[in-house]
mmCIF file of C-alpha atoms in Angstrom:
data_model
loop_
_atom_site.group_PDB
_atom_site.id
_atom_site.type_symbol
_atom_site.label_atom_id
_atom_site.label_comp_id
_atom_site.label_asym_id
_atom_site.label_seq_id
_atom_site.Cartn_x
_atom_site.Cartn_y
_atom_site.Cartn_z
ATOM 1 C CA MET A 14 69.705 92.241 120.519
ATOM 2 C CA SER A 15 71.013 90.814 123.783
ATOM 3 C CA PRO A 16 74.242 88.774 123.692
ATOM 4 C CA ARG A 17 73.813 85.079 123.084
ATOM 5 C CA SER A 18 74.580 82.579 125.787
ATOM 6 C CA ALA A 19 77.329 80.007 125.298
ATOM 7 C CA SER A 20 74.728 77.241 125.145
ATOM 8 C CA VAL A 21 72.812 78.942 122.339
ATOM 9 C CA ASN A 22 75.966 79.486 120.297
ATOM 10 C CA GLU A 23 76.958 75.866 120.865
ATOM 11 C CA GLU A 24 73.560 74.745 119.589
ATOM 12 C CA LEU A 25 73.980 76.879 116.480
ATOM 13 C CA ARG A 26 77.405 75.362 115.841
ATOM 14 C CA ARG A 27 75.985 71.867 116.264
ATOM 15 C CA ARG A 28 73.209 72.592 113.792
ATOM 16 C CA SER A 29 75.647 74.015 111.241
ATOM 17 C CA ARG A 30 77.798 70.877 111.430
ATOM 18 C CA GLU A 31 74.748 68.647 111.034
ATOM 19 C CA ARG A 32 73.622 70.557 107.946
ATOM 20 C CA LEU A 33 77.053 70.136 106.366
ATOM 21 C CA LEU A 34 77.000 66.383 107.022
ATOM 22 C CA GLN A 35 73.546 66.040 105.477
ATOM 23 C CA ALA A 36 74.483 68.142 102.440
ATOM 24 C CA ALA A 37 77.616 66.049 101.860
ATOM 25 C CA VAL A 38 75.641 62.776 101.838
ATOM 26 C CA GLU A 39 72.988 64.187 99.503
ATOM 27 C CA LEU A 40 75.389 65.690 96.976
ATOM 28 C CA VAL A 41 77.806 62.773 96.792
ATOM 29 C CA SER A 42 74.810 60.442 96.331
ATOM 30 C CA GLU A 43 73.575 62.623 93.469
ATOM 31 C CA ARG A 44 76.825 63.597 91.733
ATOM 32 C CA GLY A 45 79.654 61.440 93.014
ATOM 33 C CA TYR A 46 82.678 62.521 95.021
ATOM 34 C CA GLU A 47 84.782 64.214 92.345
ATOM 35 C CA ALA A 48 81.880 66.304 91.009
ATOM 36 C CA THR A 49 81.016 67.610 94.475
ATOM 37 C CA THR A 50 82.965 70.593 95.783
ATOM 38 C CA LEU A 51 83.190 71.991 99.278
ATOM 39 C CA GLY A 52 81.481 75.102 97.940
ATOM 40 C CA ASP A 53 78.593 72.983 96.675
ATOM 41 C CA ILE A 54 78.234 71.396 100.104
ATOM 42 C CA ALA A 55 78.275 74.749 101.885
ATOM 43 C CA ASP A 56 75.699 76.146 99.466
ATOM 44 C CA ARG A 57 73.378 73.152 99.912
ATOM 45 C CA ALA A 58 73.718 73.476 103.685
ATOM 46 C CA GLY A 59 72.984 77.208 103.559
ATOM 47 C CA SER A 60 76.229 77.895 105.433
ATOM 48 C CA ALA A 61 79.215 80.156 104.962
ATOM 49 C CA ARG A 62 82.018 78.381 103.106
ATOM 50 C CA GLY A 63 84.410 79.125 105.947
ATOM 51 C CA LEU A 64 82.393 76.796 108.146
ATOM 52 C CA VAL A 65 83.445 73.748 106.137
ATOM 53 C CA SER A 66 87.156 74.235 106.765
ATOM 54 C CA TYR A 67 86.472 75.140 110.406
ATOM 55 C CA TYR A 68 84.714 71.839 111.157
ATOM 56 C CA PHE A 69 86.510 69.520 108.724
ATOM 57 C CA PRO A 70 90.124 69.571 107.454
ATOM 58 C CA GLY A 71 89.095 68.613 103.928
ATOM 59 C CA LYS A 72 86.453 67.127 101.662
ATOM 60 C CA ARG A 73 87.530 63.524 102.222
ATOM 61 C CA ARG A 74 87.210 63.910 105.981
ATOM 62 C CA LEU A 75 83.810 65.569 105.677
ATOM 63 C CA VAL A 76 82.415 62.910 103.355
ATOM 64 C CA GLN A 77 83.688 60.031 105.478
ATOM 65 C CA SER A 78 82.154 61.560 108.592
ATOM 66 C CA ALA A 79 78.882 62.098 106.750
ATOM 67 C CA VAL A 80 78.724 58.501 105.516
ATOM 68 C CA HIS A 81 79.638 57.150 108.934
ATOM 69 C CA ARG A 82 76.751 59.206 110.334
ATOM 70 C CA LEU A 83 74.353 57.712 107.793
ATOM 71 C CA MET A 84 75.660 54.234 108.556
ATOM 72 C CA HIS A 85 75.416 54.461 112.319
ATOM 73 C CA ARG A 86 71.968 56.054 112.273
ATOM 74 C CA THR A 87 70.707 53.462 109.756
ATOM 75 C CA LEU A 88 72.120 50.698 111.944
ATOM 76 C CA GLU A 89 70.679 52.235 115.096
ATOM 77 C CA GLU A 90 67.244 52.544 113.490
ATOM 78 C CA ALA A 91 67.337 48.919 112.345
ATOM 79 C CA LEU A 92 68.366 47.607 115.761
ATOM 80 C CA GLU A 93 65.721 49.574 117.639
ATOM 81 C CA ARG A 94 62.739 49.287 115.312
ATOM 82 C CA GLU A 95 59.559 47.614 116.478
ATOM 83 C CA PRO A 96 59.148 44.924 117.526
ATOM 84 C CA ARG A 97 62.220 45.596 119.644
ATOM 85 C CA THR A 98 64.270 42.568 120.549
ATOM 86 C CA GLU A 99 67.172 41.571 122.765
ATOM 87 C CA ASP A 100 67.766 38.366 120.813
ATOM 88 C CA GLY A 101 71.402 38.403 119.714
ATOM 89 C CA ARG A 102 70.878 36.475 116.489
ATOM 90 C CA GLU A 103 68.033 38.727 115.373
ATOM 91 C CA ARG A 104 70.082 41.832 116.150
ATOM 92 C CA MET A 105 73.017 40.485 114.141
ATOM 93 C CA ALA A 106 70.669 39.807 111.211
ATOM 94 C CA ARG A 107 69.286 43.336 111.412
ATOM 95 C CA ALA A 108 72.794 44.808 111.536
ATOM 96 C CA ILE A 109 73.931 42.883 108.464
ATOM 97 C CA ASP A 110 70.792 43.807 106.540
ATOM 98 C CA ALA A 111 71.139 47.485 107.466
ATOM 99 C CA ILE A 112 74.660 47.751 106.052
ATOM 100 C CA LEU A 113 73.969 45.619 102.971
ATOM 101 C CA GLY A 114 70.826 47.691 102.376
ATOM 102 C CA LEU A 115 72.935 50.836 102.127
ATOM 103 C CA ALA A 116 75.167 49.172 99.535
ATOM 104 C CA ARG A 117 72.112 48.114 97.541
ATOM 105 C CA ASP A 118 70.214 51.399 97.783
ATOM 106 C CA ARG A 119 73.084 53.904 97.686
ATOM 107 C CA PRO A 120 75.800 52.318 95.525
ATOM 108 C CA VAL A 121 77.345 55.620 94.386
ATOM 109 C CA LEU A 122 77.712 56.914 97.923
ATOM 110 C CA MET A 123 79.039 53.654 99.336
ATOM 111 C CA ARG A 124 81.432 53.159 96.409
ATOM 112 C CA GLN A 125 82.911 56.592 97.046
ATOM 113 C CA HIS A 126 83.139 55.801 100.748
ATOM 114 C CA MET A 127 85.006 52.570 100.134
ATOM 115 C CA ALA A 128 87.387 54.345 97.777
ATOM 116 C CA GLY A 129 88.050 56.948 100.465
ATOM 117 C CA LEU A 130 88.976 54.284 103.007
ATOM 118 C CA LEU A 131 91.772 53.154 100.679
ATOM 119 C CA GLN A 132 93.370 56.601 100.787
ATOM 120 C CA ALA A 133 96.365 57.268 103.011
ATOM 121 C CA GLU A 134 94.326 58.523 105.971
ATOM 122 C CA GLY A 135 92.162 55.391 106.116
ATOM 123 C CA PHE A 136 89.427 55.437 108.750
ATOM 124 C CA VAL A 137 88.405 58.826 110.048
ATOM 125 C CA GLN A 138 88.455 58.822 113.850
ATOM 126 C CA CYS A 139 85.412 61.028 114.351
ATOM 127 C CA PRO A 140 82.326 60.849 116.608
ATOM 128 C CA GLU A 141 80.288 59.290 113.788
ATOM 129 C CA GLN A 142 82.806 56.482 113.224
ATOM 130 C CA ARG A 143 83.117 55.812 116.956
ATOM 131 C CA ARG A 144 79.349 55.504 117.347
ATOM 132 C CA LEU A 145 79.205 53.061 114.431
ATOM 133 C CA ALA A 146 81.948 51.003 116.068
ATOM 134 C CA GLU A 147 80.104 51.007 119.404
ATOM 135 C CA LEU A 148 76.932 49.676 117.805
ATOM 136 C CA LEU A 149 78.755 46.917 115.946
ATOM 137 C CA ARG A 150 80.725 45.913 119.030
ATOM 138 C CA ASP A 151 77.495 45.724 121.023
ATOM 139 C CA THR A 152 75.943 43.594 118.282
ATOM 140 C CA VAL A 153 78.877 41.176 118.419
ATOM 141 C CA ALA A 154 78.660 40.973 122.202
ATOM 142 C CA ARG A 155 74.913 40.295 122.188
ATOM 143 C CA HIS A 156 75.408 37.647 119.524
ATOM 144 C CA GLY A 157 77.417 35.725 122.102
ATOM 145 C CA SER A 158 81.055 36.585 121.461
ATOM 146 C CA CYS A 159 83.512 35.590 124.154
ATOM 147 C CA ASP A 160 86.189 37.875 122.659
ATOM 148 C CA VAL A 161 84.653 41.068 121.305
ATOM 149 C CA ASP A 162 88.056 42.656 120.665
ATOM 150 C CA THR A 163 88.772 39.902 118.150
ATOM 151 C CA ASP A 164 85.298 39.276 116.763
ATOM 152 C CA TYR A 165 84.335 42.918 116.178
ATOM 153 C CA PRO A 166 87.161 43.575 113.672
ATOM 154 C CA VAL A 167 86.200 40.353 111.891
ATOM 155 C CA LEU A 168 82.583 41.496 111.514
ATOM 156 C CA ARG A 169 83.707 44.947 110.390
ATOM 157 C CA SER A 170 86.010 43.430 107.781
ATOM 158 C CA LEU A 171 83.338 41.048 106.517
ATOM 159 C CA LEU A 172 80.844 43.889 106.146
ATOM 160 C CA MET A 173 83.396 46.088 104.370
ATOM 161 C CA GLY A 174 84.270 43.270 101.981
ATOM 162 C CA SER A 175 80.600 42.606 101.314
ATOM 163 C CA VAL A 176 79.862 46.253 100.575
ATOM 164 C CA TYR A 177 82.880 46.409 98.263
ATOM 165 C CA ALA A 178 81.697 43.292 96.421
ATOM 166 C CA MET A 179 78.232 44.806 95.923
ATOM 167 C CA VAL A 180 79.299 48.266 94.713
ATOM 168 C CA LEU A 181 82.178 47.223 92.430
ATOM 169 C CA PRO A 182 81.358 48.787 89.029
ATOM 170 C CA ASN A 183 80.100 46.436 86.311
ATOM 171 C CA VAL A 184 80.704 43.227 88.291
ATOM 172 C CA GLY A 185 79.025 44.017 91.607
ATOM 173 C CA MET A 186 77.416 41.052 93.324
ATOM 174 C CA PRO A 187 73.663 41.056 94.071
ATOM 175 C CA LEU A 188 72.514 41.215 97.651
ATOM 176 C CA ARG A 189 71.118 37.692 98.041
ATOM 177 C CA PRO A 190 74.338 35.621 97.716
ATOM 178 C CA VAL A 191 76.305 38.125 99.802
ATOM 179 C CA ARG A 192 73.652 37.997 102.518
ATOM 180 C CA ALA A 193 73.526 34.192 102.356
ATOM 181 C CA GLU A 194 77.277 33.961 102.952
ATOM 182 C CA LEU A 195 77.159 36.250 105.983
ATOM 183 C CA PHE A 196 74.063 34.584 107.407
ATOM 184 C CA THR A 197 75.741 31.194 107.112
ATOM 185 C CA ARG A 198 78.861 32.552 108.805
ATOM 186 C CA TYR A 199 76.832 33.781 111.785
ATOM 187 C CA ARG A 200 74.320 30.891 111.789
ATOM 188 C CA LEU A 201 71.301 33.080 111.125
ATOM 189 C CA GLY A 202 67.950 32.072 109.657
ATOM 190 C CA TRP A 203 67.052 33.528 106.268
ATOM 191 C CA ASP A 204 63.782 34.872 107.667
ATOM 192 C CA GLN A 205 65.562 36.884 110.350
ATOM 193 C CA GLY A 206 66.362 40.575 109.916
ATOM 194 C CA VAL A 207 64.871 41.977 106.709
ATOM 195 C CA PRO A 208 64.818 39.286 103.987
ATOM 196 C CA PRO A 209 65.420 40.799 100.516
ATOM 197 C CA ASP A 210 61.809 40.262 99.410
ATOM 198 C CA ALA A 211 60.254 41.634 102.603
ATOM 199 C CA ALA A 212 58.628 45.036 102.840
ATOM 200 C CA ALA A 213 60.064 46.646 105.962
ATOM 201 C CA PRO A 214 61.251 50.070 107.175
ATOM 202 C CA GLY A 215 64.483 51.004 105.439
ATOM 203 C CA GLY A 216 63.918 48.568 102.600
ATOM 204 C CA THR A 217 63.767 51.245 99.919
ATOM 205 C CA CYS A 218 66.064 54.104 99.015
ATOM 206 C CA GLU A 219 64.534 57.215 100.522
ATOM 207 C CA THR A 220 65.572 60.629 99.262
ATOM 208 C CA ASP A 221 64.742 62.443 102.510
ATOM 209 C CA LEU A 222 67.605 61.830 104.929
ATOM 210 C CA SER A 223 66.697 64.567 107.387
ATOM 211 C CA ARG A 224 65.786 62.136 110.191
ATOM 212 C CA PHE A 225 69.433 61.079 110.340
ATOM 213 C CA PHE A 226 70.712 64.630 110.849
ATOM 214 C CA SER A 227 69.525 66.740 113.796
ATOM 215 C CA THR A 228 69.385 70.216 112.285
ATOM 216 C CA GLY A 229 66.526 71.691 114.329
ATOM 217 C CA LEU A 230 66.801 74.253 117.100
ATOM 218 C CA PRO A 231 64.856 74.510 120.351
ATOM 219 C CA ALA A 232 61.754 76.635 119.872
ATOM 220 C CA ARG A 233 63.096 79.507 121.977
ATOM 221 C CA ASP A 234 66.041 79.948 119.580
ATOM 222 C CA SER A 235 64.305 79.584 116.244
ATOM 223 C CA GLY A 236 63.441 83.228 115.729
ATOM 224 C CA ASP A 237 66.883 84.798 115.822
ATOM 225 C CA SER A 238 69.353 82.231 114.493
ATOM 226 C CA ALA A 239 70.079 83.942 111.186
ATOM 227 C CA ALA A 240 72.309 86.592 112.712
ATOM 228 C CA VAL A 241 75.012 84.071 113.592
ATOM 229 C CA GLU A 242 74.171 81.006 111.513
ATOM 230 C CA ASP A 243 76.120 82.131 108.453
ATOM 231 C CA GLN A 244 79.351 83.042 110.281
ATOM 232 C CA PRO A 245 82.225 80.757 111.254
ATOM 233 C CA PRO A 246 82.218 80.083 115.037
ATOM 234 C CA TYR A 247 85.421 82.047 115.583
ATOM 235 C CA LEU A 248 83.648 85.211 114.366
ATOM 236 C CA LYS A 249 80.599 84.858 116.644
#
């Protein structure tokens, strides 16, 4: 077999990381954080266990990155769905509904995520978190903010508080009053975004999350990936 090019090995590393992120989201959704081990995640991803520690310094960091990926891709999908719009109020409504929808549909996952944010390390500064921040900042700007640096943290805090209120065990608030409070705060119409009773993309809890994680390879590489896929990058 001829030596692999740097670009092919980079693509294999990217795919391995994506598979770990997807496996983390799936398993924590199914079992909860404490019942999910790094070995479980590696096994679900079909990867060598050494890959987990190579890409992520620990389980908390991996899970936060995975949830941030799910959040930013869910938000991105909501903002760009048809009919596409540049209207700032509609985009704000879609953003709020996307995040509240995750709290409604995936309470175990989002509860574990919120608990992780209260740990000493707080927010994980990873590509997934940065992309989520970029989308929310853009939403604030399009909504008409004159001071995005001030208004973005306010929106982020309001969304975090709303998610926490919805996923709190035994006394979690239903979506409608939480949504009403946020929509009033941002002067949005109830029929904007995805009203709770509307049937729209993303309105139900889907079990297949593969569209949020790019695990495929270009066709030219698909036939010989196994030889390096199950080895940590430093051994390839």
